Every structure is written in C-alpha cells, then in structure tokens.
Amino acid sequence: MTKEGKTTQEQDKAAKQETATQQDKVTGAAKKKFDTRFLLGGTIALAVLIIASVLLYQKLHYANRWYRYTYINEVDVSGQTLAESKKTLENQYADYSLKITGRDGGELTIDGDDINFQFQMHSEIDTLFEKQHEKFKLFHDKEMWTQKFNISYDEQKLKEIITQSELVTGSSDYSITAPKSAFVTYAADKQQYICQKEVPGNKIVTENLLSVVQETMKKGSSELDLTKQETGEKVYKNPKYTADSEEIASQLKMCNSAVSRYIVWNMGKGNVEQITPAEISQWISCKNGKIKYDNEKIEEWVEAFCLKYKTVGITRKFKSHTGKMVKVAGGDYGWQLDYENMVKQAKKALKEAIPESDTQAYIENPNEETKKKITLKRKAIYANTAYKKDYVNFKNDWDTENYTEISIKDQKVYVFRKGKLKFSCRCITGRPVEGRRTPTGTYYIKEHKAAYTLTGADYSTPVKNWVRITWTGTGFHPATWQPWSSWNKTMYKTRGSHGCINLSVSDAKKIYDLTKYREPVFIY
C-alpha cells in the first residue's frame, strides 16, 4: 500500500465516523424535543385538572352559602348558609344597642330595651342571596351589603333619650361649643391677611340627630360615628362660612389687595414717614363684598403725622437786644403740614389701584424687591414752611442771624442782621383791650406793599410802606396821627392802635427796606 492509498482509507473511515455522530445528534435532539413536549403537556393537563377541581369545589361548596368576604350591615356572614346568616343577624340584634360617638369625646349609648326595640327579618335578604348567586364566581371581592330590616321602637322614648343626653344639653364634663365661621385676619408676621379656619363646634341640631339615629337603626347598625364629616354635617350646626367658601376667598383677595401697599413720604435728611400694611389692616373692614375704610382712624394717623413735624406755635428762645435769651410762645411761624390736603392724599393713595401681579408677588414673597413694587411715594404738602429743618432740635427752624424783635413793654422795634443789631426805633402797639391788643408770639413777614389801605369797622386809612405780620391785619406802617414828639413807652395804653405796629414815617420806611419776606418776627 502506498502512502497515498493509506491516507485515502483513513479519510473514508473518518468520514463514516462523522456521519454516525451527526445521526446520533439528530436522534438525541428529536428524543429530547419529544420528552419536553410530553412534560409540558402533562403539566397543562394537571393544571386544568386542579382548576376544574377547584371550580367544582367552589361551585358545590358555595351553592347554598354566602361567598367569602360578604357582610350584611357590617355583620360577617361569609360561608354561612342563608338560614345560618339569618340566625346570625337575629342573634346580632337580640340585645341591640346603638353606640353614638360625638365630637370632642362625647358619647351616647341607646339600649334597645330602653326604647322597646324589636327586630324582624324580611324576604329581601333572600333576594339578595339569589342575586349574589346569579353567576358563579371563582374569585370574589369583598361585598358590604346594607339592608333595612323591619324594626320597631318607642319613638317618644327615643326622642327623650336623645334630647336629654349630654350630646345635646352638655354637662359639667362635656361643654357645648357653637360653631364659628372661618374669617380673614391680618397676620403681622406674614404681613398679609390669612384665613382663620372655621371651628366646627359640637352643637347638635336635635331633629337632625333623631333622623340620623332612626335611619341607622333601620339598617340595624350598632354604631354611629358623628365625627365623620359626612354624618357630622347632617347632625351638627354648621358654620356659615368655611375656609373653602367662595365668600372667604373673595374677602381674602380684597383685603390683601387693600393692605398690600406702603405709602411713603420722604421728609428729608433720611427721615421717612410711611403707612404700612399693618396699619392699614387696622383701618379696613370687608362688608357686603366691599372694603370699608375707617376715615376717623385714617385722619387720626395723618393728624399725628402732621403734629410730629409741626413747629408753628412752639416756644422758642432768641437773643434779645439786651443780649439775654427770651422765650416766646405762640404765633404762626414754623413748619406746618397741610392737614386737609394730607388727609386727601393719604385716602387717595389707600385706594389707588396696584397691579394684581405686583400684589400677588408681594403676598407670596414679601421682600425688598416685591415691596418696592407696591410702594407709593408721595410728597408732603405744607401749609406753612420755615427757614430750615433741624431734626435734632425741631425748634431750631429759624434764621438766628436775621430777625426782628418787638418789645411791647419797651415799645421798641429791633432789627437784627447777621447776628447783630442793625436798627431800632420807637413804636406804638395795640391798645391793651379786647379786640385791639397786638398778638404775641413768633410770626413771619408775609408781604410788603408800598401803598395799602387800613380798614376796620369804623375806619379806612391809606398808608405807605406796609409790612404785614399776621393775616388778621397786624403789620408795620407809618402813623402820622400819633404825637411822636411826646412819645413815651406807656402811650400805647391810651393811644394804642387796633393791633398794628405804629411807626414814624422815617422809621416805617427803614423797616420796610430792612425786613425780608418770611423772616421771623418775635413779639413779646
């Protein structure tokens, strides 16, 4: 055998072995597939047999019984025959009593014997049993059936027990609380109005409780829970408004819209006055769907504001011609806010419309940014002004270098310029009798007129170089009718004016030239 022939024989043998191996694999796979199918088919057949057995058992077992998880008037009758369930229900109500649980720990138990309670089964339970078995059920959900049985009781005795119970009348251990409606109130910490929830209370409407008790007994129930919302709303006297009421929501919106604002007056030198939401909350009320403002309280606030910055009429000290300090009170010089116009300004700002989006942003997050959007800036309105504002010492509001002094005692006028006495002269002031006295106090120069006519009840006199001191008619003017050559400081007591400061012609001209508009004049 040649080398080449031997190789061929070996190849044939290998090929035969490979073919046999492949045949074995095919045979094994087919056998394995057959075994798997057989096993699966057996399993399915077994499952079907088990299910069929369960179904047959269920059908036979519950053919004349209530299904599992069946309750009649909260009494478990699961697996019982119809007759057994009737007996169970009869036993349940043989010694019937109704336990009532009220709010705030109140309780009342009504014993069936006390009201001659009687229970009688009727045919409706048979109808219910048939209805449950109309279709066979393998799996049964929980069923809670409620039936009204034939019951009887003494209605008068039931009414007496209820009306005399502590649930209705209260006792030393159980207080009756009337309901309180929800309401809106200002929360200072939140700087906005919030809803104060209603208080349900525990005041029972007797007729309603009686009705609910009767309905409960018809169902044969042994418990009545008045703390449940659905039942409680039927029995207890309810508050007129709850936190969910539309009226409360509307009121909350209106109140927050009204108070969510700052009204600011910049008084100068870092001094700011403002009306805040907290203050506004004390001035408003919501009635009949509208915001009502307490005008009296608003006016009181503005009055206090005006008085805080008022210097008119205060007592001032000035350096007189003697070099000594003199106190003078009264007069019309100084700062004074215009009260009436300030009130109008404040009331208008309180009612000014602010974009709802800005109001809501502040309510949700009251910070400096949202506050700025609801801040209304106003300019103070003055009825009278003075030379300057000194917030350390309000009395220091006048020009201490330039002013005029009038001494009624000395019957002299002194004009100061740059802190020094510039000019002085004689004068004759008002006669010291009712209606003619020269007023004392600190005033200011109001006008200069080269020609002016003095008028009164019995006179009309034209004069020159008129300098007004008061709006009621007091001023400097020449008086040619006075005997200046024989002048003395007591002459005013007999020849005094009607309140004006009489001067000689030359002195009147000098005063006219020296005095300046709105400069202070001290009369004492």
Short mmCIF file of C-alpha atoms in Angstrom, two decimals:
data_model
loop_
_atom_site.label_atom_id
_atom_site.label_comp_id
_atom_site.label_asym_id
_atom_site.label_seq_id
_atom_site.Cartn_x
_atom_site.Cartn_y
_atom_site.Cartn_z
CA MET A 1 0.00 0.00 0.00
CA THR A 2 1.32 3.24 -0.98
CA LYS A 3 1.49 6.22 1.32
CA GLU A 4 -1.12 7.92 -0.80
CA GLY A 5 -3.56 4.96 -0.56
CA LYS A 6 -3.28 4.74 3.21
CA THR A 7 -4.27 8.31 3.53
CA THR A 8 -7.40 7.73 1.46
CA GLN A 9 -8.56 4.81 3.66
CA GLU A 10 -8.09 6.88 6.79
CA GLN A 11 -10.11 9.69 5.27
CA ASP A 12 -13.01 7.35 4.42
CA LYS A 13 -13.04 5.96 7.96
CA ALA A 14 -13.12 9.46 9.43
CA ALA A 15 -15.96 10.48 7.15
CA LYS A 16 -18.03 7.42 8.22
CA GLN A 17 -17.43 8.23 11.90
CA GLU A 18 -18.51 11.87 11.39
CA THR A 19 -21.71 10.78 9.63
CA ALA A 20 -22.58 8.46 12.51
CA THR A 21 -22.00 11.18 15.03
CA GLN A 22 -24.32 13.56 13.21
CA GLN A 23 -27.03 10.86 13.04
CA ASP A 24 -26.72 10.35 16.80
CA LYS A 25 -27.10 14.07 17.43
CA VAL A 26 -30.25 14.28 15.31
CA THR A 27 -31.75 11.26 17.06
CA GLY A 28 -30.90 12.73 20.51
CA ALA A 29 -32.39 16.12 19.69
CA ALA A 30 -35.58 14.53 18.43
CA LYS A 31 -35.85 12.43 21.56
CA LYS A 32 -35.25 15.48 23.82
CA LYS A 33 -37.89 17.51 21.97
CA PHE A 34 -40.38 14.69 22.40
CA ASP A 35 -39.65 14.48 26.14
CA THR A 36 -40.14 18.27 26.58
CA ARG A 37 -43.46 18.25 24.77
CA PHE A 38 -44.65 15.34 26.80
CA LEU A 39 -43.67 17.02 30.09
CA LEU A 40 -45.34 20.36 29.12
CA GLY A 41 -48.49 18.60 28.05
CA GLY A 42 -48.60 16.74 31.34
CA THR A 43 -48.19 19.93 33.32
CA ILE A 44 -51.00 21.67 31.46
CA ALA A 45 -53.27 18.71 31.91
CA LEU A 46 -52.53 18.69 35.63
CA ALA A 47 -53.22 22.44 35.92
CA VAL A 48 -56.51 22.07 34.09
CA LEU A 49 -57.44 19.20 36.39
CA ILE A 50 -56.61 21.30 39.50
CA ILE A 51 -58.58 24.30 38.25
CA ALA A 52 -61.51 22.13 37.35
CA SER A 53 -61.41 20.56 40.81
CA VAL A 54 -61.28 24.00 42.48
CA LEU A 55 -64.11 25.27 40.32
CA LEU A 56 -66.19 22.22 41.09
CA TYR A 57 -65.46 22.59 44.81
CA GLN A 58 -66.27 26.30 44.77
CA LYS A 59 -69.48 25.70 42.86
CA LEU A 60 -70.60 22.88 45.12
CA HIS A 61 -69.44 24.48 48.38
CA TYR A 62 -70.96 27.97 47.78
CA ALA A 63 -74.06 26.70 46.00
CA ASN A 64 -76.07 27.29 49.18
CA ARG A 65 -73.71 29.58 51.07
CA TRP A 66 -72.71 33.23 51.02
CA TYR A 67 -69.44 33.85 49.23
CA ARG A 68 -66.33 34.78 51.17
CA TYR A 69 -65.96 38.40 52.32
CA THR A 70 -69.71 39.01 52.46
CA TYR A 71 -71.05 41.42 55.09
CA ILE A 72 -74.66 42.42 55.76
CA ASN A 73 -74.99 45.60 57.80
CA GLU A 74 -71.34 45.14 58.83
CA VAL A 75 -72.06 41.60 60.10
CA ASP A 76 -69.79 38.90 58.61
CA VAL A 77 -71.88 36.12 57.01
CA SER A 78 -69.09 34.66 54.86
CA GLY A 79 -69.52 30.91 54.15
CA GLN A 80 -72.84 30.74 56.01
CA THR A 81 -75.98 29.28 54.57
CA LEU A 82 -78.94 31.60 54.16
CA ALA A 83 -80.58 30.13 57.25
CA GLU A 84 -77.37 30.44 59.26
CA SER A 85 -76.93 34.07 58.22
CA LYS A 86 -80.47 34.89 59.28
CA LYS A 87 -79.83 33.32 62.65
CA THR A 88 -76.57 35.26 62.94
CA LEU A 89 -78.37 38.53 62.21
CA GLU A 90 -81.15 37.74 64.66
CA ASN A 91 -78.59 37.00 67.37
CA GLN A 92 -76.72 40.19 66.49
CA TYR A 93 -79.78 42.31 67.19
CA ALA A 94 -81.30 40.25 70.00
CA ASP A 95 -79.58 42.52 72.54
CA TYR A 96 -79.44 45.57 70.32
CA SER A 97 -77.77 48.80 71.37
CA LEU A 98 -76.56 51.78 69.40
CA LYS A 99 -73.31 53.44 70.40
CA ILE A 100 -73.07 57.06 69.23
CA THR A 101 -69.65 58.71 69.12
CA GLY A 102 -69.76 62.50 69.01
CA ARG A 103 -67.24 65.28 68.59
CA ASP A 104 -64.87 66.26 71.38
CA GLY A 105 -65.20 62.89 73.09
CA GLY A 106 -68.97 62.95 73.50
CA GLU A 107 -70.74 59.59 73.71
CA LEU A 108 -74.27 58.20 73.98
CA THR A 109 -75.38 54.59 74.08
CA ILE A 110 -79.02 53.81 73.34
CA ASP A 111 -80.05 50.41 74.76
CA GLY A 112 -82.67 48.60 72.71
CA ASP A 113 -84.58 47.62 75.84
CA ASP A 114 -84.95 51.30 76.81
CA ILE A 115 -86.84 52.06 73.62
CA ASN A 116 -88.59 48.66 73.18
CA PHE A 117 -86.50 47.83 70.15
CA GLN A 118 -87.81 44.92 68.03
CA PHE A 119 -86.12 43.26 65.04
CA GLN A 120 -87.77 41.19 62.32
CA MET A 121 -86.20 39.60 59.25
CA HIS A 122 -87.87 40.05 55.86
CA SER A 123 -87.62 38.42 52.45
CA GLU A 124 -85.26 40.95 50.92
CA ILE A 125 -82.31 39.02 52.27
CA ASP A 126 -83.44 36.02 50.20
CA THR A 127 -83.48 38.22 47.11
CA LEU A 128 -80.02 39.41 47.97
CA PHE A 129 -78.77 35.81 48.31
CA GLU A 130 -80.20 34.90 44.92
CA LYS A 131 -78.67 37.96 43.33
CA GLN A 132 -75.23 37.01 44.61
CA HIS A 133 -75.55 33.53 43.09
CA GLU A 134 -76.83 34.57 39.67
CA LYS A 135 -73.36 33.99 38.26
CA PHE A 136 -70.69 31.67 39.54
CA LYS A 137 -67.53 33.44 40.74
CA LEU A 138 -64.16 31.81 41.25
CA PHE A 139 -62.66 34.90 42.82
CA HIS A 140 -64.92 37.02 44.99
CA ASP A 141 -64.32 40.62 46.06
CA LYS A 142 -65.44 41.95 49.42
CA GLU A 143 -69.12 42.90 49.44
CA MET A 144 -70.70 45.17 52.06
CA TRP A 145 -74.50 44.92 51.84
CA THR A 146 -76.83 47.23 53.68
CA GLN A 147 -80.37 46.12 54.40
CA LYS A 148 -83.22 47.92 56.09
CA PHE A 149 -84.90 45.39 58.31
CA ASN A 150 -88.34 45.54 59.84
CA ILE A 151 -87.71 47.17 63.18
CA SER A 152 -89.93 48.92 65.68
CA TYR A 153 -89.27 51.04 68.75
CA ASP A 154 -90.88 53.64 71.00
CA GLU A 155 -90.26 56.91 69.17
CA GLN A 156 -91.18 59.06 72.16
CA LYS A 157 -88.71 57.28 74.44
CA LEU A 158 -86.00 57.57 71.77
CA LYS A 159 -86.65 61.30 71.45
CA GLU A 160 -86.47 61.79 75.24
CA ILE A 161 -83.17 59.91 75.49
CA ILE A 162 -81.62 61.98 72.71
CA THR A 163 -82.90 65.39 73.83
CA GLN A 164 -81.81 64.78 77.43
CA SER A 165 -78.38 63.38 76.54
CA GLU A 166 -75.19 65.32 77.22
CA LEU A 167 -74.51 65.32 73.49
CA VAL A 168 -77.41 67.75 73.18
CA THR A 169 -77.57 69.53 76.53
CA GLY A 170 -73.95 69.32 77.64
CA SER A 171 -72.78 68.62 81.17
CA SER A 172 -70.14 69.58 83.69
CA ASP A 173 -67.79 67.21 81.88
CA TYR A 174 -68.91 67.98 78.35
CA SER A 175 -69.20 71.54 77.08
CA ILE A 176 -71.31 72.51 74.11
CA THR A 177 -69.45 74.79 71.70
CA ALA A 178 -71.24 76.71 68.98
CA PRO A 179 -69.65 76.67 65.51
CA LYS A 180 -67.60 79.64 64.36
CA SER A 181 -67.27 80.63 60.74
CA ALA A 182 -63.93 80.92 59.03
CA PHE A 183 -62.74 84.50 58.77
CA VAL A 184 -59.87 86.52 57.38
CA THR A 185 -57.42 88.14 59.75
CA TYR A 186 -54.19 90.06 59.39
CA ALA A 187 -51.05 88.09 60.24
CA ALA A 188 -48.38 90.59 61.23
CA ASP A 189 -45.57 88.05 60.87
CA LYS A 190 -46.58 87.34 57.27
CA GLN A 191 -47.58 90.96 56.50
CA GLN A 192 -50.79 89.82 54.86
CA TYR A 193 -54.29 88.56 55.52
CA ILE A 194 -54.77 84.85 56.08
CA CYS A 195 -57.80 82.64 56.55
CA GLN A 196 -58.56 81.57 60.09
CA LYS A 197 -60.25 78.19 59.69
CA GLU A 198 -63.74 77.58 60.92
CA VAL A 199 -64.42 75.95 64.29
CA PRO A 200 -66.96 73.14 63.72
CA GLY A 201 -68.16 73.12 67.31
CA ASN A 202 -70.33 70.36 68.74
CA LYS A 203 -73.77 71.95 68.88
CA ILE A 204 -76.26 69.35 67.70
CA VAL A 205 -79.47 70.02 65.81
CA THR A 206 -81.73 67.64 67.76
CA GLU A 207 -84.17 66.93 64.95
CA ASN A 208 -81.32 66.05 62.61
CA LEU A 209 -79.71 63.69 65.12
CA LEU A 210 -83.02 61.97 65.73
CA SER A 211 -83.48 61.46 62.00
CA VAL A 212 -79.96 60.02 61.52
CA VAL A 213 -80.38 57.70 64.54
CA GLN A 214 -83.65 56.37 63.15
CA GLU A 215 -82.06 55.76 59.77
CA THR A 216 -79.13 53.98 61.43
CA MET A 217 -81.42 51.70 63.43
CA LYS A 218 -83.40 50.77 60.31
CA LYS A 219 -80.15 49.41 58.90
CA GLY A 220 -79.57 47.53 62.11
CA SER A 221 -76.19 49.21 62.64
CA SER A 222 -74.87 49.18 66.18
CA GLU A 223 -72.51 52.16 65.81
CA LEU A 224 -72.97 55.75 64.67
CA ASP A 225 -69.87 57.91 64.33
CA LEU A 226 -70.74 61.61 64.26
CA THR A 227 -67.09 62.58 63.92
CA LYS A 228 -67.14 61.52 60.29
CA GLN A 229 -67.53 64.53 58.04
CA GLU A 230 -70.49 63.23 56.02
CA THR A 231 -72.50 62.32 59.12
CA GLY A 232 -71.37 65.28 61.20
CA GLU A 233 -72.52 67.81 58.61
CA LYS A 234 -76.02 66.32 58.81
CA VAL A 235 -76.23 66.37 62.60
CA TYR A 236 -74.25 69.33 63.89
CA LYS A 237 -74.97 73.00 63.38
CA ASN A 238 -72.51 74.06 60.70
CA PRO A 239 -70.60 77.35 60.49
CA LYS A 240 -71.93 79.74 57.89
CA TYR A 241 -68.56 80.04 56.17
CA THR A 242 -65.74 77.54 55.86
CA ALA A 243 -62.18 78.07 54.68
CA ASP A 244 -63.27 76.76 51.28
CA SER A 245 -66.18 79.19 50.92
CA GLU A 246 -66.13 81.48 47.90
CA GLU A 247 -67.02 84.39 50.17
CA ILE A 248 -63.88 83.84 52.26
CA ALA A 249 -61.69 83.52 49.16
CA SER A 250 -63.14 86.75 47.77
CA GLN A 251 -62.73 88.58 51.07
CA LEU A 252 -59.14 87.38 51.42
CA LYS A 253 -58.30 88.68 47.96
CA MET A 254 -59.92 92.07 48.57
CA CYS A 255 -58.29 92.59 51.97
CA ASN A 256 -54.84 91.67 50.73
CA SER A 257 -55.26 93.97 47.76
CA ALA A 258 -56.20 96.81 50.13
CA VAL A 259 -53.37 96.36 52.66
CA SER A 260 -50.53 95.30 50.36
CA ARG A 261 -49.06 98.76 49.92
CA TYR A 262 -46.63 101.17 51.53
CA ILE A 263 -47.35 104.91 51.30
CA VAL A 264 -44.10 106.78 51.83
CA TRP A 265 -43.23 110.43 52.48
CA ASN A 266 -39.56 111.43 52.37
CA MET A 267 -39.28 114.24 54.94
CA GLY A 268 -35.63 114.94 54.25
CA LYS A 269 -32.29 114.08 55.80
CA GLY A 270 -33.11 110.38 55.95
CA ASN A 271 -36.41 110.88 57.75
CA VAL A 272 -39.20 108.81 56.24
CA GLU A 273 -42.82 108.50 57.27
CA GLN A 274 -44.91 105.65 55.92
CA ILE A 275 -48.24 103.91 56.15
CA THR A 276 -47.64 100.16 56.36
CA PRO A 277 -49.84 97.11 55.66
CA ALA A 278 -50.09 96.51 59.41
CA GLU A 279 -51.53 99.99 59.94
CA ILE A 280 -53.91 99.70 57.00
CA SER A 281 -55.21 96.42 58.43
CA GLN A 282 -56.46 98.43 61.44
CA TRP A 283 -58.38 100.81 59.18
CA ILE A 284 -60.33 98.46 56.92
CA SER A 285 -63.20 96.02 57.15
CA CYS A 286 -64.89 93.93 54.49
CA LYS A 287 -68.67 94.11 54.37
CA ASN A 288 -71.08 93.02 51.65
CA GLY A 289 -68.22 92.27 49.31
CA LYS A 290 -66.66 95.72 49.63
CA ILE A 291 -63.75 97.23 51.54
CA LYS A 292 -64.82 99.88 54.01
CA TYR A 293 -62.28 102.36 55.39
CA ASP A 294 -62.38 103.84 58.88
CA ASN A 295 -61.94 107.50 57.99
CA GLU A 296 -61.65 108.55 61.62
CA LYS A 297 -58.63 106.31 62.20
CA ILE A 298 -57.00 107.45 58.95
CA GLU A 299 -57.47 111.08 59.94
CA GLU A 300 -56.04 110.41 63.40
CA TRP A 301 -52.90 108.90 61.82
CA VAL A 302 -52.46 111.88 59.48
CA GLU A 303 -53.02 114.28 62.38
CA ALA A 304 -50.27 112.59 64.41
CA PHE A 305 -48.03 112.75 61.34
CA CYS A 306 -48.68 116.48 60.90
CA LEU A 307 -48.19 117.25 64.59
CA LYS A 308 -44.86 115.40 64.59
CA TYR A 309 -43.42 117.91 62.13
CA LYS A 310 -45.29 120.98 63.31
CA THR A 311 -43.22 123.80 64.80
CA VAL A 312 -45.81 126.58 64.46
CA GLY A 313 -46.68 127.93 67.89
CA ILE A 314 -43.87 126.21 69.78
CA THR A 315 -41.86 128.04 72.43
CA ARG A 316 -38.65 129.46 71.04
CA LYS A 317 -35.67 131.21 72.54
CA PHE A 318 -33.95 134.11 70.83
CA LYS A 319 -31.22 136.54 71.78
CA SER A 320 -32.84 139.91 72.51
CA HIS A 321 -31.34 143.41 72.15
CA THR A 322 -30.16 143.11 75.78
CA GLY A 323 -28.02 140.09 74.94
CA LYS A 324 -30.22 137.89 77.14
CA MET A 325 -32.27 134.92 75.89
CA VAL A 326 -36.02 135.50 75.76
CA LYS A 327 -38.74 132.83 75.49
CA VAL A 328 -41.65 133.40 73.15
CA ALA A 329 -44.59 131.05 72.61
CA GLY A 330 -47.37 131.10 70.01
CA GLY A 331 -47.54 132.77 66.63
CA ASP A 332 -47.67 131.32 63.15
CA TYR A 333 -44.00 130.96 62.27
CA GLY A 334 -42.68 127.45 61.59
CA TRP A 335 -43.32 124.25 59.72
CA GLN A 336 -46.86 123.00 59.36
CA LEU A 337 -48.20 120.30 57.08
CA ASP A 338 -51.46 120.96 55.30
CA TYR A 339 -53.67 118.58 57.27
CA GLU A 340 -56.71 118.59 54.99
CA ASN A 341 -54.72 118.00 51.82
CA MET A 342 -52.55 115.40 53.53
CA VAL A 343 -55.71 113.50 54.52
CA LYS A 344 -56.96 113.63 50.92
CA GLN A 345 -53.57 112.49 49.67
CA ALA A 346 -53.45 109.54 52.07
CA LYS A 347 -57.02 108.41 51.33
CA LYS A 348 -56.42 108.57 47.60
CA ALA A 349 -53.22 106.52 47.91
CA LEU A 350 -55.03 103.93 50.05
CA LYS A 351 -57.48 103.32 47.22
CA GLU A 352 -55.07 103.61 44.30
CA ALA A 353 -55.09 100.52 42.08
CA ILE A 354 -51.92 98.44 42.19
CA PRO A 355 -51.34 95.73 39.54
CA GLU A 356 -52.65 92.41 40.82
CA SER A 357 -49.44 90.68 39.73
CA ASP A 358 -47.39 93.00 41.98
CA THR A 359 -49.73 92.43 44.90
CA GLN A 360 -49.60 88.66 44.45
CA ALA A 361 -45.81 88.66 44.16
CA TYR A 362 -45.54 90.50 47.48
CA ILE A 363 -48.04 88.16 49.18
CA GLU A 364 -46.11 85.10 48.01
CA ASN A 365 -42.70 86.53 48.88
CA PRO A 366 -42.61 89.78 50.89
CA ASN A 367 -39.06 91.04 50.34
CA GLU A 368 -37.44 94.33 49.41
CA GLU A 369 -37.84 93.74 45.69
CA THR A 370 -41.57 92.95 45.84
CA LYS A 371 -42.11 95.66 48.44
CA LYS A 372 -40.69 98.27 46.08
CA LYS A 373 -43.38 97.42 43.50
CA ILE A 374 -46.20 98.17 45.94
CA THR A 375 -44.62 101.31 47.40
CA LEU A 376 -46.39 104.58 46.59
CA LYS A 377 -44.18 107.65 47.07
CA ARG A 378 -45.83 110.93 47.97
CA LYS A 379 -44.57 114.48 48.52
CA ALA A 380 -45.52 116.20 51.76
CA ILE A 381 -47.88 119.15 51.35
CA TYR A 382 -47.10 122.13 53.61
CA ALA A 383 -49.47 124.83 54.77
CA ASN A 384 -46.52 126.77 56.15
CA THR A 385 -42.75 126.50 55.92
CA ALA A 386 -39.81 127.84 57.90
CA TYR A 387 -36.20 128.75 57.28
CA LYS A 388 -34.73 125.27 57.82
CA LYS A 389 -35.28 121.79 59.29
CA ASP A 390 -33.24 120.59 62.21
CA TYR A 391 -34.22 117.01 63.04
CA VAL A 392 -32.09 117.04 66.17
CA ASN A 393 -33.83 120.14 67.51
CA PHE A 394 -37.06 120.97 65.72
CA LYS A 395 -37.30 124.34 67.47
CA ASN A 396 -34.19 125.43 65.65
CA ASP A 397 -36.09 126.16 62.43
CA TRP A 398 -35.48 129.90 62.01
CA ASP A 399 -32.70 132.18 60.81
CA THR A 400 -30.93 133.03 64.06
CA GLU A 401 -28.86 135.69 62.28
CA ASN A 402 -31.67 137.74 60.75
CA TYR A 403 -34.90 138.53 62.58
CA THR A 404 -36.99 141.33 64.13
CA GLU A 405 -37.81 141.81 67.79
CA ILE A 406 -40.80 143.82 69.12
CA SER A 407 -40.93 144.55 72.83
CA ILE A 408 -44.41 145.61 73.91
CA LYS A 409 -43.08 146.53 77.34
CA ASP A 410 -40.35 148.77 75.90
CA GLN A 411 -42.46 149.84 72.87
CA LYS A 412 -39.41 149.32 70.69
CA VAL A 413 -38.57 147.53 67.46
CA TYR A 414 -35.15 145.91 66.90
CA VAL A 415 -33.92 144.55 63.58
CA PHE A 416 -31.00 142.10 63.55
CA ARG A 417 -28.79 141.44 60.60
CA LYS A 418 -26.04 138.81 60.55
CA GLY A 419 -26.46 138.30 64.26
CA LYS A 420 -26.03 141.96 65.18
CA LEU A 421 -28.49 144.72 65.97
CA LYS A 422 -28.85 146.69 62.76
CA PHE A 423 -31.64 149.10 63.57
CA SER A 424 -34.02 150.02 66.40
CA CYS A 425 -36.87 152.51 66.73
CA ARG A 426 -39.85 153.56 68.79
CA CYS A 427 -43.31 152.13 68.14
CA ILE A 428 -46.85 152.21 69.46
CA THR A 429 -48.52 148.80 69.61
CA GLY A 430 -52.19 147.88 70.03
CA ARG A 431 -54.21 149.25 72.87
CA PRO A 432 -54.37 146.54 75.61
CA VAL A 433 -58.14 146.00 75.46
CA GLU A 434 -60.31 143.31 73.92
CA GLY A 435 -60.02 143.26 70.14
CA ARG A 436 -57.13 145.73 69.91
CA ARG A 437 -54.16 144.04 71.55
CA THR A 438 -51.09 143.28 69.49
CA PRO A 439 -50.73 139.47 69.44
CA THR A 440 -47.61 137.93 70.95
CA GLY A 441 -45.64 135.03 69.55
CA THR A 442 -43.31 134.25 66.68
CA TYR A 443 -44.66 135.35 63.30
CA TYR A 444 -43.17 135.88 59.87
CA ILE A 445 -43.17 138.73 57.37
CA LYS A 446 -45.92 137.97 54.89
CA GLU A 447 -45.91 140.85 52.45
CA HIS A 448 -44.53 144.29 51.62
CA LYS A 449 -46.74 146.88 49.96
CA ALA A 450 -45.65 150.42 49.14
CA ALA A 451 -49.29 151.53 49.44
CA TYR A 452 -52.03 149.89 51.47
CA THR A 453 -55.39 150.87 52.97
CA LEU A 454 -56.09 150.03 56.58
CA THR A 455 -59.74 149.12 57.11
CA GLY A 456 -61.83 148.45 60.13
CA ALA A 457 -65.39 148.69 61.38
CA ASP A 458 -65.18 152.45 61.75
CA TYR A 459 -62.15 153.49 59.71
CA SER A 460 -60.44 153.28 56.32
CA THR A 461 -56.94 154.77 56.23
CA PRO A 462 -54.44 154.66 53.34
CA VAL A 463 -50.79 154.25 54.36
CA LYS A 464 -47.39 153.74 52.75
CA ASN A 465 -44.66 151.16 53.41
CA TRP A 466 -46.99 148.47 54.74
CA VAL A 467 -45.31 145.29 56.07
CA ARG A 468 -47.75 142.53 57.04
CA ILE A 469 -47.01 140.40 60.12
CA THR A 470 -50.29 138.48 60.59
CA TRP A 471 -53.10 137.53 58.24
CA THR A 472 -55.59 139.09 60.65
CA GLY A 473 -54.24 142.56 59.93
CA THR A 474 -51.29 143.20 62.20
CA GLY A 475 -48.34 144.89 60.49
CA PHE A 476 -45.83 147.71 60.42
CA HIS A 477 -46.99 151.02 58.98
CA PRO A 478 -46.43 154.77 59.47
CA ALA A 479 -48.93 156.54 61.76
CA THR A 480 -48.81 160.29 61.10
CA TRP A 481 -51.61 160.86 63.59
CA GLN A 482 -49.53 159.78 66.58
CA PRO A 483 -47.76 162.53 68.68
CA TRP A 484 -44.20 161.23 68.14
CA SER A 485 -42.64 164.33 69.69
CA SER A 486 -44.20 163.44 73.02
CA TRP A 487 -43.85 159.66 72.67
CA ASN A 488 -43.35 157.51 75.76
CA LYS A 489 -43.49 153.74 76.31
CA THR A 490 -46.87 153.86 78.04
CA MET A 491 -48.61 155.79 75.31
CA TYR A 492 -49.98 152.56 73.75
CA LYS A 493 -52.22 152.09 76.79
CA THR A 494 -54.26 155.14 75.83
CA ARG A 495 -53.41 155.84 72.19
CA GLY A 496 -52.67 152.30 71.08
CA SER A 497 -53.53 151.02 67.61
CA HIS A 498 -56.02 148.31 66.65
CA GLY A 499 -53.15 145.81 66.82
CA CYS A 500 -50.68 147.16 64.27
CA ILE A 501 -47.19 148.40 65.00
CA ASN A 502 -47.38 152.17 64.51
CA LEU A 503 -44.14 153.82 63.38
CA SER A 504 -42.96 157.26 62.42
CA VAL A 505 -42.77 157.89 58.68
CA SER A 506 -38.97 157.60 58.51
CA ASP A 507 -38.86 154.51 60.72
CA ALA A 508 -41.60 152.83 58.67
CA LYS A 509 -39.52 153.33 55.53
CA LYS A 510 -36.45 151.88 57.24
CA ILE A 511 -38.37 148.83 58.48
CA TYR A 512 -39.88 148.40 55.03
CA ASP A 513 -36.39 148.29 53.49
CA LEU A 514 -34.69 146.12 56.13
CA THR A 515 -37.21 143.34 56.77
CA LYS A 516 -37.37 140.38 54.40
CA TYR A 517 -40.18 138.10 53.30
CA ARG A 518 -40.76 135.11 55.66
CA GLU A 519 -38.22 136.30 58.23
CA PRO A 520 -39.27 135.71 61.86
CA VAL A 521 -40.74 138.49 63.99
CA PHE A 522 -40.69 137.95 67.77
CA ILE A 523 -43.41 139.86 69.64
CA TYR A 524 -43.46 139.64 73.40
#
